Amino acid sequence: MTLLDVSGIHTSYGISEVLFGISIRVEDGECVGLLGRNGVGKSTTMRSINGLTPPSKGSVKWKDKEVAGKRTYDIAKSGVGFVPEDRRVFPELTVWENLDIARRSRGKANEWDEAKVYALFPELETFKDRKGGYLSGGQQQMLTIARSLMGNPDILLLDEPSEGLAPLVVDKLQEQIATLKDQGLSILLAEQNLNFVLDLSDRVYILEKGEVKFEGTPEDVRSQPELVKRYLTV
Amino acid sequence: MFNNPVLTFIQLMNGISLGMNLFIIAAGLTLILGVLRVLNFAHGAFYMMGGYICFSLVGLFAGLPGGFWLAVVGSAIALAAFAWVVETTMLRHLYDRDHLYQLLFTFALVMIISDLVRFNWGTNVLSVSLPNGFRGATDLGISFYPTYRLLLTGMGIFVAISMWYFVNKTRAGRFVRAARQDREMLESLGINVGRVYMLVFVAGSALAGLGGALAAPAVSLAPGMDAEIIVQCFIIVIIGGLGSLGGAFVGALMLGLLKSFGVMLIPNFEIVLIYLMMVIVLMFRPWGLLGKPEAK
């Protein structure tokens, strides 16, 4: 079943248009990678999906319902979890408070709670009374993901989770995201770290200048070095 | 004068009681400023409305047991309702605009309210009599002190503790703090931040109404009373740190004490003193006593 079906969206910030008819879809349980250099529209695609920057044209179907133009909090409540770039933990709230405000039961079997979140990210339990602003980058990234999980989403929009993290932390994060995927969570993953995306994703899209230039499997990308050279290397 | 302990004590109590009344008003202002990032020029006018509405309600409820207290609660509710109308019909459309629009809007509110008050209650000085049971003075050991002013002090402390508890210990308070830090992120977690803003504006304005109603028996009601209070509240909020409730508490106490002892020590310079205090605080801590330096 197609969970998320984005078709032909155009999105602009004020007068500068960033997306020129992007179409992507995510099937239930799939991890889909969004690849592309800085500024090609990966974050804007995510912000268009969750309503922070609504598209001016095109449609965003979430579980067969049109959500383009809906309020961000309504989209979030219907199961779209957003883990933004630069993490954006609430710096003045403790780890526990960060988790608590995101808590939302959506009547699913086996819902997330603190205990389960701590089991996936043990470090967060150690620092649960520490303010978000005093965590390391890796811990903040874990907290942002954990925070979204507390809302029991059906999909996670993960924007550049590995950005600025040490290689060892990135490896650990990759395992944790893989665990989430194995549990059946659908994921849309925007990344510049090629191996990170290719290892995790079932399918990938490559974006350039606000358009989809390539759609295929991670194997396709690996077997076509010219793709990487053309669209991804700086 | 400090060699007269009784006089010193009374001035100390006056300062605290004034400070606590100012805190109730400034707390609402700093809450709105911290969460909505709107500097509400009309907050003083809301305070004035609270006082006048209390005056009318005291008349309306005369004869009822506890009529004054009903009037105080009624004033706070009236201001909450007024703020709700202002927020839902007008203010909410200005959050994404430049700060200038919000300043102009709240300044317009000041003018409108000021004329409404003149129109409805006239320009004569009005006064509200002290409620039953709080007319006399209480023996504090060192001296007698007006019971009503003790009550004002108690109310300020009660509001301070309640607000501290609400903001820091309840889930709704966590939403308020999160909205202050990152509106978009909170929205992305499924929280209707627009509603949080509306409730904060309503609650902050209700505090202005409560402060005005409680002050009504202790001050005289006259058009223009809002200007003095808003300037003092701005100073409190600046000294304490924009958006900081603890800062507003400390700032209000400092201002209250400075005013009461200033009148006694150098009466001619009393008005200058509070500005002087603000300048000194800003020289050493531009972000206020309990505020935080702007990031970056």
Coordinates of C-alpha atoms in Angstrom, one line a residue:
Chain A
M1 CA 0.0 0.0 0.0
T2 CA 1.2 3.5 -0.8
L3 CA 1.5 5.4 2.4
L4 CA 2.8 8.7 1.1
D5 CA 2.3 9.9 -2.5
V6 CA 3.7 13.2 -3.4
S7 CA 3.0 14.3 -6.9
G8 CA 4.2 17.3 -8.9
I9 CA 4.7 19.7 -6.0
H10 CA 6.0 23.2 -6.5
T11 CA 7.1 25.0 -3.3
S12 CA 8.6 28.4 -2.8
Y13 CA 9.9 30.6 0.0
G14 CA 8.4 33.9 -0.8
I15 CA 9.3 34.6 -4.4
S16 CA 12.1 32.1 -4.7
E17 CA 10.8 28.8 -6.0
V18 CA 12.7 25.8 -4.6
L19 CA 10.8 22.7 -5.8
F20 CA 9.8 22.3 -9.5
G21 CA 7.3 19.4 -9.6
I22 CA 8.8 16.8 -7.3
S23 CA 7.1 13.4 -7.2
I24 CA 8.0 10.7 -4.7
R25 CA 6.2 8.0 -3.0
V26 CA 6.8 5.8 0.1
E27 CA 5.2 2.4 0.4
D28 CA 4.2 1.0 3.8
G29 CA 7.2 -0.2 5.7
E30 CA 9.7 1.2 3.1
C31 CA 12.7 3.3 3.7
V32 CA 13.2 5.7 0.9
G33 CA 16.3 7.8 0.5
L34 CA 16.5 11.4 -0.8
L35 CA 19.9 12.2 -2.2
G36 CA 21.3 15.4 -3.5
R37 CA 23.7 18.2 -2.7
N38 CA 23.0 21.0 -0.4
G39 CA 20.1 23.2 -1.4
V40 CA 18.5 20.9 -4.0
G41 CA 15.3 20.8 -2.1
K42 CA 15.5 17.8 0.2
S43 CA 14.5 19.7 3.4
T44 CA 11.9 21.7 1.5
T45 CA 10.3 18.4 0.2
M46 CA 10.0 17.3 3.8
R47 CA 8.6 20.7 5.0
S48 CA 6.1 20.5 2.1
I49 CA 5.0 17.1 3.2
N50 CA 4.4 18.1 6.9
G51 CA 2.9 21.5 6.0
L52 CA 5.6 23.8 7.4
T53 CA 6.1 25.1 3.9
P54 CA 3.0 24.1 2.0
P55 CA 3.4 23.5 -1.7
S56 CA 1.7 26.0 -4.0
K57 CA 0.9 23.3 -6.6
G58 CA 0.7 19.6 -6.7
S59 CA -0.6 17.1 -4.3
V60 CA 0.5 15.3 -1.1
K61 CA -1.5 12.2 -0.4
W62 CA -1.1 10.7 3.0
K63 CA -2.9 7.4 3.3
D64 CA -4.9 8.3 0.3
K65 CA -6.0 11.6 1.8
E66 CA -4.9 15.0 0.4
V67 CA -3.0 16.8 3.1
A68 CA -1.4 19.7 1.1
G69 CA -2.6 22.8 2.7
K70 CA -3.5 21.2 6.0
R71 CA -2.1 22.4 9.3
T72 CA 1.2 21.0 10.4
Y73 CA -0.1 19.8 13.7
D74 CA -3.0 18.0 12.0
I75 CA -0.6 16.3 9.6
A76 CA 1.6 15.4 12.6
K77 CA -1.3 14.0 14.5
S78 CA -2.2 11.8 11.6
G79 CA 1.1 10.0 11.9
V80 CA 3.8 12.0 10.2
G81 CA 6.8 12.3 12.4
F82 CA 9.4 15.0 11.5
V83 CA 13.0 14.9 12.6
P84 CA 14.4 18.2 11.2
E85 CA 17.9 19.1 10.2
D86 CA 20.0 20.7 13.0
R87 CA 18.0 18.5 15.4
R88 CA 16.1 21.3 17.1
V89 CA 15.7 19.8 20.5
F90 CA 14.1 22.2 23.0
P91 CA 17.3 23.4 24.7
E92 CA 15.7 24.6 27.9
L93 CA 13.7 21.4 28.4
T94 CA 15.2 18.3 30.0
V95 CA 15.5 15.1 27.9
W96 CA 12.5 13.7 29.7
E97 CA 10.5 16.9 29.1
N98 CA 11.4 16.8 25.5
L99 CA 10.0 13.3 25.3
D100 CA 6.9 14.1 27.4
I101 CA 5.6 16.9 25.3
A102 CA 5.7 14.7 22.2
R103 CA 3.8 11.9 23.8
R104 CA 0.7 10.9 21.8
S105 CA -1.2 7.7 21.8
R106 CA -2.6 6.8 18.4
G107 CA -4.3 3.6 19.4
K108 CA -1.7 1.4 17.8
A109 CA -0.7 -2.0 19.3
N110 CA 2.7 -1.8 21.0
E111 CA 3.0 1.9 21.3
W112 CA 6.2 3.8 22.2
D113 CA 6.8 5.0 25.7
E114 CA 9.8 6.3 27.6
A115 CA 11.0 2.7 28.6
K116 CA 11.0 1.6 24.9
V117 CA 12.7 4.7 23.7
Y118 CA 15.3 4.4 26.4
A119 CA 15.8 0.8 25.4
L120 CA 16.6 1.9 21.8
F121 CA 18.7 4.9 22.9
P122 CA 20.2 3.9 26.3
E123 CA 22.2 7.1 26.5
L124 CA 19.1 9.2 26.8
E125 CA 18.1 7.4 30.0
T126 CA 21.5 8.3 31.5
F127 CA 20.9 11.9 30.7
K128 CA 17.1 12.1 31.2
D129 CA 17.3 15.0 33.6
R130 CA 19.8 17.0 31.6
K131 CA 18.7 19.9 29.5
G132 CA 18.5 19.3 25.8
G133 CA 20.9 22.1 25.1
Y134 CA 23.7 20.4 27.1
L135 CA 23.7 17.2 25.1
S136 CA 26.3 16.3 22.5
G137 CA 25.3 16.4 18.9
G138 CA 24.8 12.6 18.7
Q139 CA 22.7 12.6 21.8
Q140 CA 20.6 15.5 20.5
Q141 CA 20.0 13.5 17.2
M142 CA 18.9 10.5 19.2
L143 CA 16.6 12.7 21.3
T144 CA 15.0 14.2 18.2
I145 CA 14.3 10.8 16.8
A146 CA 13.1 9.5 20.2
R147 CA 10.9 12.5 20.6
S148 CA 9.2 11.8 17.2
L149 CA 8.7 8.2 18.2
M150 CA 6.8 9.2 21.3
G151 CA 4.1 10.4 19.0
N152 CA 3.8 6.9 17.5
P153 CA 4.1 8.0 13.9
D154 CA 3.6 5.8 10.8
I155 CA 6.4 7.5 8.9
L156 CA 9.5 9.3 10.0
L157 CA 10.8 12.2 7.9
L158 CA 14.5 12.1 8.8
D159 CA 16.4 15.1 7.6
E160 CA 20.2 14.7 7.5
P161 CA 20.4 12.7 10.7
S162 CA 24.2 12.0 10.3
E163 CA 25.1 15.6 9.7
G164 CA 28.0 16.8 11.9
L165 CA 28.3 13.5 13.8
A166 CA 31.5 11.5 14.5
P167 CA 31.8 8.4 12.3
L168 CA 31.3 6.0 15.3
V169 CA 28.2 7.8 16.3
V170 CA 26.9 7.7 12.7
D171 CA 27.4 3.9 12.7
K172 CA 25.4 3.5 15.9
L173 CA 22.7 5.8 14.5
Q174 CA 22.5 3.7 11.4
E175 CA 21.9 0.6 13.4
Q176 CA 19.2 2.3 15.4
I177 CA 17.4 3.5 12.3
A178 CA 17.7 0.0 10.9
T179 CA 16.1 -1.3 14.0
L180 CA 13.2 1.1 13.5
K181 CA 12.8 0.0 9.9
D182 CA 12.9 -3.7 10.9
Q183 CA 10.0 -2.9 13.3
G184 CA 8.0 -1.8 10.3
L185 CA 8.3 2.0 10.5
S186 CA 8.3 3.7 7.1
I187 CA 11.1 6.2 6.7
L188 CA 11.9 9.0 4.3
L189 CA 15.5 9.7 4.7
A190 CA 17.3 12.8 3.3
E191 CA 21.1 12.5 3.5
Q192 CA 24.3 13.5 2.0
N193 CA 26.2 10.6 3.5
L194 CA 25.9 8.2 0.6
N195 CA 26.7 4.9 2.3
F196 CA 24.4 5.8 5.1
V197 CA 21.4 6.1 2.8
L198 CA 22.3 3.3 0.4
D199 CA 22.7 0.9 3.3
L200 CA 19.3 1.8 4.9
S201 CA 17.1 2.5 1.9
D202 CA 14.9 0.2 -0.3
R203 CA 14.7 2.8 -3.0
V204 CA 16.3 6.2 -3.5
Y205 CA 15.6 9.4 -5.4
I206 CA 18.3 11.8 -6.5
L207 CA 17.3 15.4 -6.5
E208 CA 18.9 18.3 -8.3
K209 CA 17.6 21.9 -8.5
G210 CA 14.2 21.0 -7.1
E211 CA 13.6 18.2 -9.5
V212 CA 13.8 14.4 -9.3
K213 CA 16.7 13.3 -11.6
F214 CA 16.8 9.7 -10.8
E215 CA 14.8 7.0 -9.2
G216 CA 16.0 3.5 -8.5
T217 CA 17.5 1.0 -6.0
P218 CA 20.6 1.5 -4.0
E219 CA 22.2 -1.2 -6.2
D220 CA 21.5 1.0 -9.3
V221 CA 23.3 3.9 -7.7
R222 CA 26.2 1.8 -6.6
S223 CA 26.6 0.3 -10.1
Q224 CA 26.5 3.8 -11.8
P225 CA 29.4 5.8 -10.5
E226 CA 28.7 8.5 -13.1
L227 CA 25.4 9.2 -11.3
V228 CA 27.2 9.9 -8.1
K229 CA 29.7 12.0 -9.8
R230 CA 27.1 14.0 -11.7
Y231 CA 24.6 14.7 -8.9
L232 CA 26.3 14.0 -5.6
T233 CA 30.0 14.8 -5.4
V234 CA 30.8 18.3 -4.5
Chain B
M1 CA 15.6 57.7 58.9
F2 CA 17.0 54.2 59.1
N3 CA 17.4 55.0 62.9
N4 CA 13.7 54.8 63.1
P5 CA 13.1 51.0 62.8
V6 CA 9.3 51.3 62.7
L7 CA 9.3 53.7 59.8
T8 CA 11.9 51.6 58.0
F9 CA 9.8 48.5 58.5
I10 CA 6.7 50.2 57.2
Q11 CA 8.6 51.4 54.1
L12 CA 10.0 47.9 53.6
M13 CA 6.5 46.5 53.7
N14 CA 5.2 49.2 51.4
G15 CA 7.9 48.3 48.9
I16 CA 7.2 44.6 49.0
S17 CA 3.4 45.1 48.7
L18 CA 3.8 47.5 45.8
G19 CA 6.3 45.2 44.2
M20 CA 4.0 42.2 44.5
N21 CA 1.1 44.0 42.9
L22 CA 3.4 45.1 40.1
F23 CA 4.6 41.5 39.7
I24 CA 1.1 40.2 39.0
I25 CA 0.8 42.7 36.1
A26 CA 4.4 42.4 34.9
A27 CA 4.2 38.6 35.0
G28 CA 1.4 38.6 32.4
L29 CA 3.4 41.0 30.2
T30 CA 6.6 39.0 30.4
L31 CA 4.7 35.7 29.8
I32 CA 3.2 37.1 26.6
L33 CA 6.5 38.6 25.5
G34 CA 8.4 35.4 26.1
V35 CA 6.0 33.1 24.3
L36 CA 4.4 35.2 21.6
R37 CA 7.3 37.7 21.1
V38 CA 4.7 40.4 21.2
L39 CA 5.4 43.4 23.3
N40 CA 1.9 44.3 24.4
F41 CA 1.8 48.1 24.9
A42 CA -1.9 47.7 25.8
H43 CA -1.0 45.6 28.9
G44 CA -1.2 48.7 31.1
A45 CA -4.6 49.6 29.5
F46 CA -5.8 46.0 30.3
Y47 CA -4.7 46.7 33.9
M48 CA -6.7 49.9 33.9
M49 CA -9.7 48.1 32.5
G50 CA -9.4 45.6 35.3
G51 CA -9.6 48.4 37.8
Y52 CA -12.6 50.1 36.3
I53 CA -14.5 46.9 35.7
C54 CA -13.8 46.0 39.3
F55 CA -15.3 49.3 40.3
S56 CA -18.5 48.6 38.3
L57 CA -18.8 45.0 39.5
V58 CA -18.3 46.1 43.2
G59 CA -21.4 48.3 42.6
L60 CA -23.3 45.5 40.9
F61 CA -22.4 42.9 43.6
A62 CA -23.0 45.3 46.5
G63 CA -24.8 43.5 49.3
L64 CA -23.7 40.1 48.2
P65 CA -21.4 38.4 50.7
G66 CA -17.9 38.5 49.3
G67 CA -19.0 40.9 46.6
F68 CA -15.6 42.5 46.2
W69 CA -14.0 39.1 45.6
L70 CA -16.6 38.2 43.0
A71 CA -15.8 41.6 41.4
V72 CA -12.0 40.7 41.4
V73 CA -12.6 37.4 39.8
G74 CA -15.1 38.9 37.4
S75 CA -12.6 41.5 36.3
A76 CA -10.0 38.9 35.5
I77 CA -12.6 36.9 33.5
A78 CA -13.7 40.0 31.7
L79 CA -10.1 40.8 30.6
A80 CA -9.6 37.1 29.6
A81 CA -12.7 37.4 27.4
F82 CA -11.6 40.7 26.0
A83 CA -8.1 39.3 25.2
W84 CA -9.7 36.3 23.6
V85 CA -11.6 38.6 21.2
V86 CA -8.5 40.7 20.5
E87 CA -6.4 37.6 19.8
T88 CA -8.7 35.6 17.7
T89 CA -10.0 38.4 15.6
M90 CA -6.9 40.6 15.2
L91 CA -3.6 39.8 16.9
R92 CA -3.1 36.3 15.6
H93 CA -2.9 37.7 12.0
L94 CA 0.1 39.7 13.0
Y95 CA 2.4 37.1 14.5
D96 CA 4.3 36.5 11.3
R97 CA 4.6 40.1 10.4
D98 CA 7.3 42.5 11.4
H99 CA 7.4 43.6 15.1
L100 CA 6.4 47.1 14.0
Y101 CA 2.9 45.9 13.1
Q102 CA 2.4 44.4 16.5
L103 CA 3.6 47.5 18.2
L104 CA 1.3 49.7 16.2
F105 CA -1.6 47.4 16.8
T106 CA -1.1 47.2 20.6
F107 CA -0.5 51.0 20.6
A108 CA -3.8 51.4 18.8
L109 CA -5.5 49.3 21.5
V110 CA -4.1 51.6 24.1
M111 CA -5.9 54.6 22.4
I112 CA -9.1 52.7 21.9
I113 CA -9.3 51.4 25.5
S114 CA -8.3 54.8 26.9
D115 CA -11.2 56.4 25.0
L116 CA -13.6 53.6 25.9
V117 CA -12.8 54.1 29.6
R118 CA -13.3 57.8 29.4
F119 CA -16.6 57.3 27.5
N120 CA -17.9 54.7 29.9
W121 CA -16.6 55.8 33.3
G122 CA -15.9 59.5 32.7
T123 CA -12.8 61.4 33.7
N124 CA -13.4 61.8 37.4
V125 CA -11.3 60.0 39.8
L126 CA -13.1 56.9 41.1
S127 CA -12.3 54.8 44.1
V128 CA -13.2 51.4 45.3
S129 CA -13.7 50.9 49.0
L130 CA -11.7 48.3 50.8
P131 CA -13.4 44.9 51.2
N132 CA -14.9 43.8 54.5
G133 CA -12.4 42.3 56.8
F134 CA -9.5 44.1 55.2
R135 CA -10.2 47.7 56.2
G136 CA -8.1 47.9 59.4
A137 CA -4.5 47.2 60.2
T138 CA -2.8 44.1 61.5
D139 CA -0.3 44.0 64.3
L140 CA 2.9 42.7 62.9
G141 CA 4.8 43.0 66.2
I142 CA 7.0 45.8 65.1
S143 CA 4.1 48.0 64.1
F144 CA 0.6 47.9 62.7
Y145 CA 0.2 47.6 58.9
P146 CA -2.8 47.9 56.6
T147 CA -4.3 44.5 56.3
Y148 CA -5.3 45.0 52.6
R149 CA -1.7 45.7 51.7
L150 CA -0.7 42.5 53.4
L151 CA -3.2 40.7 51.3
L152 CA -1.8 42.3 48.1
T153 CA 1.6 40.9 49.1
G154 CA 0.1 37.5 49.8
M155 CA -1.7 37.5 46.4
G156 CA 1.5 38.4 44.6
I157 CA 3.4 35.5 46.2
F158 CA 0.5 33.2 45.5
V159 CA 0.5 34.1 41.8
A160 CA 4.3 33.7 41.7
I161 CA 4.2 30.3 43.2
S162 CA 1.2 29.2 41.1
M163 CA 2.9 30.4 37.9
W164 CA 6.2 28.8 38.8
Y165 CA 4.4 25.5 39.4
F166 CA 2.4 25.7 36.2
V167 CA 5.3 26.6 34.0
N168 CA 7.8 24.2 35.4
K169 CA 5.8 21.2 36.7
T170 CA 2.8 20.7 34.5
R171 CA 2.6 19.3 31.0
A172 CA 0.7 22.4 29.8
G173 CA 3.6 24.5 31.2
R174 CA 6.0 22.4 29.2
F175 CA 4.1 23.2 26.0
V176 CA 4.4 26.9 27.0
R177 CA 8.2 26.6 27.4
A178 CA 8.6 24.7 24.3
A179 CA 6.5 27.2 22.3
R180 CA 8.8 29.9 23.6
Q181 CA 11.8 28.0 22.3
D182 CA 10.8 26.6 18.9
R183 CA 7.3 27.1 17.6
E184 CA 7.7 25.2 14.3
M185 CA 9.2 22.2 16.1
L186 CA 6.3 22.0 18.6
E187 CA 3.8 22.3 15.8
S188 CA 5.6 19.4 14.0
L189 CA 5.0 17.3 17.1
G190 CA 1.3 17.7 16.7
I191 CA 0.7 20.6 19.0
N192 CA -1.7 23.3 18.0
V193 CA 0.7 26.2 18.8
G194 CA -1.8 28.8 17.7
R195 CA -4.0 27.6 20.6
V196 CA -1.1 27.8 23.0
Y197 CA -0.4 31.4 21.9
M198 CA -4.1 32.3 22.4
L199 CA -4.3 30.7 25.8
V200 CA -1.0 32.5 26.9
F201 CA -2.4 35.8 25.7
V202 CA -5.7 35.3 27.5
A203 CA -4.0 34.1 30.7
G204 CA -1.4 37.0 30.6
S205 CA -4.2 39.5 30.0
A206 CA -6.3 38.0 32.8
L207 CA -3.3 38.7 35.1
A208 CA -3.4 42.3 34.1
G209 CA -7.1 42.4 34.9
L210 CA -6.5 40.7 38.2
G211 CA -3.7 43.1 39.1
G212 CA -5.9 46.1 38.2
A213 CA -8.8 44.8 40.2
L214 CA -6.7 44.0 43.3
A215 CA -5.0 47.4 43.1
A216 CA -8.4 49.3 42.7
P217 CA -9.0 49.8 46.5
A218 CA -5.4 50.8 47.0
V219 CA -5.0 53.4 44.2
S220 CA -7.4 55.9 42.6
L221 CA -8.9 55.1 39.3
A222 CA -8.3 57.8 36.7
P223 CA -7.7 57.9 33.0
G224 CA -4.0 57.8 32.4
M225 CA -3.3 55.3 35.2
D226 CA -2.3 52.8 32.5
A227 CA 0.7 54.9 31.2
E228 CA 2.5 54.9 34.6
I229 CA 2.0 51.2 35.1
I230 CA 3.1 50.1 31.6
V231 CA 6.3 52.0 32.0
Q232 CA 7.0 50.4 35.3
C233 CA 6.2 47.0 33.9
F234 CA 8.5 47.5 31.0
I235 CA 11.3 48.4 33.4
I236 CA 10.6 45.4 35.5
V237 CA 10.6 43.1 32.5
I238 CA 13.8 44.6 31.1
I239 CA 15.6 44.4 34.5
G240 CA 14.5 40.9 35.1
G241 CA 15.2 39.6 31.6
L242 CA 12.7 39.5 28.7
G243 CA 10.3 36.6 29.2
S244 CA 11.7 35.5 32.5
L245 CA 9.1 35.0 35.3
G246 CA 11.7 34.8 38.0
G247 CA 13.3 38.0 36.6
A248 CA 9.9 39.7 36.7
F249 CA 9.6 38.7 40.4
V250 CA 13.0 40.1 41.3
G251 CA 12.6 43.2 39.1
A252 CA 9.2 44.0 40.6
L253 CA 10.5 43.6 44.2
M254 CA 13.5 45.9 43.4
L255 CA 11.3 48.5 41.8
G256 CA 8.8 48.4 44.7
L257 CA 11.5 48.8 47.3
L258 CA 13.4 51.4 45.4
K259 CA 10.2 53.5 45.0
S260 CA 9.2 53.2 48.6
F261 CA 12.6 54.0 50.0
G262 CA 13.4 56.5 47.3
V263 CA 10.3 58.5 48.3
M264 CA 11.6 58.6 51.8
L265 CA 15.3 59.3 51.2
I266 CA 15.4 61.6 48.2
P267 CA 11.8 62.4 47.4
N268 CA 12.8 64.8 44.6
F269 CA 14.7 62.1 42.6
E270 CA 12.3 59.2 43.2
I271 CA 11.2 59.1 39.6
V272 CA 14.7 59.2 38.3
L273 CA 15.8 56.4 40.5
I274 CA 14.0 53.6 38.7
Y275 CA 15.4 54.6 35.4
L276 CA 18.8 54.9 37.0
M277 CA 18.4 51.3 38.3
M278 CA 17.5 50.1 34.8
V279 CA 20.5 51.8 33.3
I280 CA 22.8 50.3 35.9
V281 CA 21.4 46.8 35.4
L282 CA 21.7 47.1 31.6
M283 CA 25.3 48.3 31.8
F284 CA 26.3 45.1 33.6
R285 CA 23.8 42.6 32.3
P286 CA 22.2 43.9 29.0
W287 CA 20.1 40.8 28.9
G288 CA 18.6 41.4 32.4
L289 CA 19.2 39.8 35.8
L290 CA 17.7 36.4 35.1
G291 CA 17.5 36.6 31.3
K292 CA 19.8 34.8 28.9
P293 CA 22.2 36.5 26.4
E294 CA 20.8 36.2 22.8
A295 CA 22.3 33.2 21.1
K296 CA 25.0 34.1 18.5

